Structure formats: C-alpha cells, structure tokens
Coordinates of C-alpha atoms in Angstrom, one line a residue:
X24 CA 13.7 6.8 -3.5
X25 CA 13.9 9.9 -1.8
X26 CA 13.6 13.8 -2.1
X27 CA 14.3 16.4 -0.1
X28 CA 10.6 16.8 1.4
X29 CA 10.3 13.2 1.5
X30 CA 10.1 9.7 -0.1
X31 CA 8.3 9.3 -2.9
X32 CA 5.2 7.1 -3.8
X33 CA 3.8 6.6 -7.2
X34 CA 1.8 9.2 -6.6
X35 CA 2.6 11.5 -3.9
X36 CA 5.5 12.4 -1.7
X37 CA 5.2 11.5 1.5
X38 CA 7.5 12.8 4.6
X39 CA 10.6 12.4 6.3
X40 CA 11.6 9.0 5.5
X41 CA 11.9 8.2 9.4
X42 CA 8.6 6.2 9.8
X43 CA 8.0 5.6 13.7
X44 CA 5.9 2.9 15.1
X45 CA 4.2 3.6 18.4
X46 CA 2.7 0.0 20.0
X47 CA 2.0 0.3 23.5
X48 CA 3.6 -3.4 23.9
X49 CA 7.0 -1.7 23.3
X50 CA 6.8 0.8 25.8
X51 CA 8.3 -0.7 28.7
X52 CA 6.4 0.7 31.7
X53 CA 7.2 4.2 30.1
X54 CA 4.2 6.3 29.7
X55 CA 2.9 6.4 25.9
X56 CA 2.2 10.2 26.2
X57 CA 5.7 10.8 27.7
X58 CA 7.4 8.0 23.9
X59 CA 5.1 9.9 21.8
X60 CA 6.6 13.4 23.1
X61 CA 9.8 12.0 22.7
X62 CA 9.3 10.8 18.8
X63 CA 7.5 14.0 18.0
X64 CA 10.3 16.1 19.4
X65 CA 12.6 14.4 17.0
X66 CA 12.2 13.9 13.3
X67 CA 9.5 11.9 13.3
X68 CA 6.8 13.2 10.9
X69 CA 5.1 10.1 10.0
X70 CA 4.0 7.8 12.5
X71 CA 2.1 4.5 12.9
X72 CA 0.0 3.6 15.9
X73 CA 0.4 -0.3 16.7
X74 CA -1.8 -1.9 19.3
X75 CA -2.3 -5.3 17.8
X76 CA -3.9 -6.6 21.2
X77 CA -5.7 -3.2 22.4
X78 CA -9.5 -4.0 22.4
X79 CA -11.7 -1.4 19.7
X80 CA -12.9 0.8 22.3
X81 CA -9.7 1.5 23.7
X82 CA -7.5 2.0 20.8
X83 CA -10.3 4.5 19.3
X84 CA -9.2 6.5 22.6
X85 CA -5.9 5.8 22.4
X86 CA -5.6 6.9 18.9
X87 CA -7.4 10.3 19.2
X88 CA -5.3 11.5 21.7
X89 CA -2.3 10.4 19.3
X90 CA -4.2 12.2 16.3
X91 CA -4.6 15.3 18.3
X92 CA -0.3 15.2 19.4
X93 CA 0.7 14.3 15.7
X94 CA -1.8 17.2 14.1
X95 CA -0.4 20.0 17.0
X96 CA 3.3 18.7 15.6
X97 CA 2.6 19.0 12.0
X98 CA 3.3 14.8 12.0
X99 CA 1.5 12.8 9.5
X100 CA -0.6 9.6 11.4
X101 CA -1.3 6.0 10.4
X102 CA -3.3 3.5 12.3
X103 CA -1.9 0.2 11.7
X104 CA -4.8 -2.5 10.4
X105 CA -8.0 -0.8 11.2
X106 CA -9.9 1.1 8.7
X107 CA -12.6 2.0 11.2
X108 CA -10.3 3.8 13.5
X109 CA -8.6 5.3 11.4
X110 CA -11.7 7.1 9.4
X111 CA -13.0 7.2 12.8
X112 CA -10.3 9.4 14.5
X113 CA -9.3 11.6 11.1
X114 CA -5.9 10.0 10.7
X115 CA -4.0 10.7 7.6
X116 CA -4.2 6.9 6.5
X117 CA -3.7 3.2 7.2
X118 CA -1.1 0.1 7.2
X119 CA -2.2 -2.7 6.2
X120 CA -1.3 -6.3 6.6
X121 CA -1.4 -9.4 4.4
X122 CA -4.6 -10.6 6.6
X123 CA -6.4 -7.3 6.3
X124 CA -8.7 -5.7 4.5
X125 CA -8.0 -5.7 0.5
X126 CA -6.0 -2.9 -0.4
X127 CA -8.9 -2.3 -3.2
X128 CA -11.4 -2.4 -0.5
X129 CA -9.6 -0.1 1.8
X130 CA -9.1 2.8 -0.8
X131 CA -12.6 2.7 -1.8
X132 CA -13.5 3.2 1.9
X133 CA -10.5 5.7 2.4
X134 CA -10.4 7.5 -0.7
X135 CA -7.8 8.4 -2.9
X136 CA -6.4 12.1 -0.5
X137 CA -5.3 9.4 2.5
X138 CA -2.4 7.2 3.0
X139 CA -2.7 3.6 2.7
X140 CA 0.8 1.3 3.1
X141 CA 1.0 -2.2 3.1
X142 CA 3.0 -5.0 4.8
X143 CA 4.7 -7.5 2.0
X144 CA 6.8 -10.8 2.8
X145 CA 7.9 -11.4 -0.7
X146 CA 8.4 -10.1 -4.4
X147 CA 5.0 -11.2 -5.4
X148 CA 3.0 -9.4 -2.6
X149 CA 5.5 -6.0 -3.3
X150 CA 4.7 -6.1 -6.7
X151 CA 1.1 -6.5 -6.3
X152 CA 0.7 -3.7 -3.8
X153 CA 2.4 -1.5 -6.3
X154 CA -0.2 -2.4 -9.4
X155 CA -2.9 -1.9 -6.4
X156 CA -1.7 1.4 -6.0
X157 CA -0.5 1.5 -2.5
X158 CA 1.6 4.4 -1.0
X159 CA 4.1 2.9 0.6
X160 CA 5.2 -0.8 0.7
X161 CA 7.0 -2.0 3.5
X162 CA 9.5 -4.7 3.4
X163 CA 10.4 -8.0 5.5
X164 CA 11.5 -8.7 8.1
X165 CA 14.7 -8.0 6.7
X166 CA 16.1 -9.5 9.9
X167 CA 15.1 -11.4 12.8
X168 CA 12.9 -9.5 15.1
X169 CA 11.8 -10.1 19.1
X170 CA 9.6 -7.6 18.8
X171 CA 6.7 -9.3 16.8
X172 CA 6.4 -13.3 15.1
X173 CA 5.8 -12.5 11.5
X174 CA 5.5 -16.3 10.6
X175 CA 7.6 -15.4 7.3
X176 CA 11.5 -16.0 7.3
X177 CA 14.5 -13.1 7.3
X178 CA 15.4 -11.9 3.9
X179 CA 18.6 -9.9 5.0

C-alpha cells in the first residue's frame, strides 16, 4: 500500500517506499561515508544499516556516525538485528530476522514510538508478524540473490 508521504503500516505511515540497505560487505572498496552520501543525496529516507559480521564494538561506531548523517538528512534509520545498538545509538527502529529476538520481546524493549520490521520466508511467518504487530514485513527472497545465503528458496 502506499500514500503520498509514504507506505503504510497498520499503524503508522512510514517514508518513501525506497528502503536502502547499507552493509559494509557490499561496498566494494568504496568508502561507506562517501555510499551513505550517495543514498542520502537521493530518495532514500529510510535506511537499514547491515553489518552481519562487524564485531559489537565496531558497529556501535559505525552506526552513530550513520545515525548522525541520516538525522542531518531528515532520513529515518534501522539497525538490522541488534536491539542494543539500536537503543544504544537513538535509531528510529530495528529489522529483525527469523533468528532474532521475538518480535514481542523487542517492542517491549523498544516501545511502541520506534520502528520495528521483520524478515519472513513464508505466508505463515508474514502473517504472524502482522498479528505481532510489526511495522513493516519484508518479503523473500523473491529471487535469487549473491548477495546473502538466506537458506530459504526463491518465491518469484
């Protein structure tokens, strides 16, 4: 669904449907500052920082400096799987994945003003992040992808 702020959730409407993910594995020798410039400069007004392999201490660094760009750009931010750095750094909410925290659990840490999305692979797992009340559900892979091994199987 869509609108002409946004996409909406069951309960709010959240920004320009173009949802960027940042993950420093992606980057290609590029500097990170230099891709998140580049995204922020465009349309993006929702972004996720990725860094599946970045150690705790590091991606707490890494994802202040990318709280401070996205707040200067009037973008939304979302730390992908961790909670902790997300309350930690003031982000405007959390993806979660299948393996993660429970999306009950989470929103009681959270709270009810942040974002909280979640990763599903099937019907079953869409639906129930909808009755848990998530913001956003995303979807997949829709396609094959050589930019991550989801273990689950295209559904395009």
């Amino acid at each position: 669904m869509s609108s002409e702020s946004g996409f909406l959730s069951g309960r709010r409407s959240l920004p320009s449907p173009l949802y960027a993910v940042l993950d420093p594995s992606q980057a290609k020798g590029r500097p990170l500052t230099s891709v998140l410039q580049a995204l922020l400069q465009g349309s993006t007004r929702l972004l996720q920082l990725r860094a599946k392999e970045m150690a705790a201490k590091e991606l707490f660094s890494l994802a202040r400096e990318v709280r401070q760009m996205t707040r200067a750009a009037g973008c939304r931010f979302i730390v992908n799987d961790r909670v902790d750095i997300a309350l930690a750094t003031q982000a405007d909410g959390v993806h979660l994945g299948q393996e993660d925290l429970p999306l009950e659990v989470a929103r009681k840490l959270m709270g009810r003003e942040k974002i909280i999305g979640i990763s599903t692979h099937d019907l079953a797992q869409a639906r129930e992040a909808e009755r848990g009340g998530a913001d956003y559900i995303g979807f997949g892979p829709i396609f094959g992808t050589a930019t991550k091994d989801t273990g689950y199987s295209s559904r395009g």
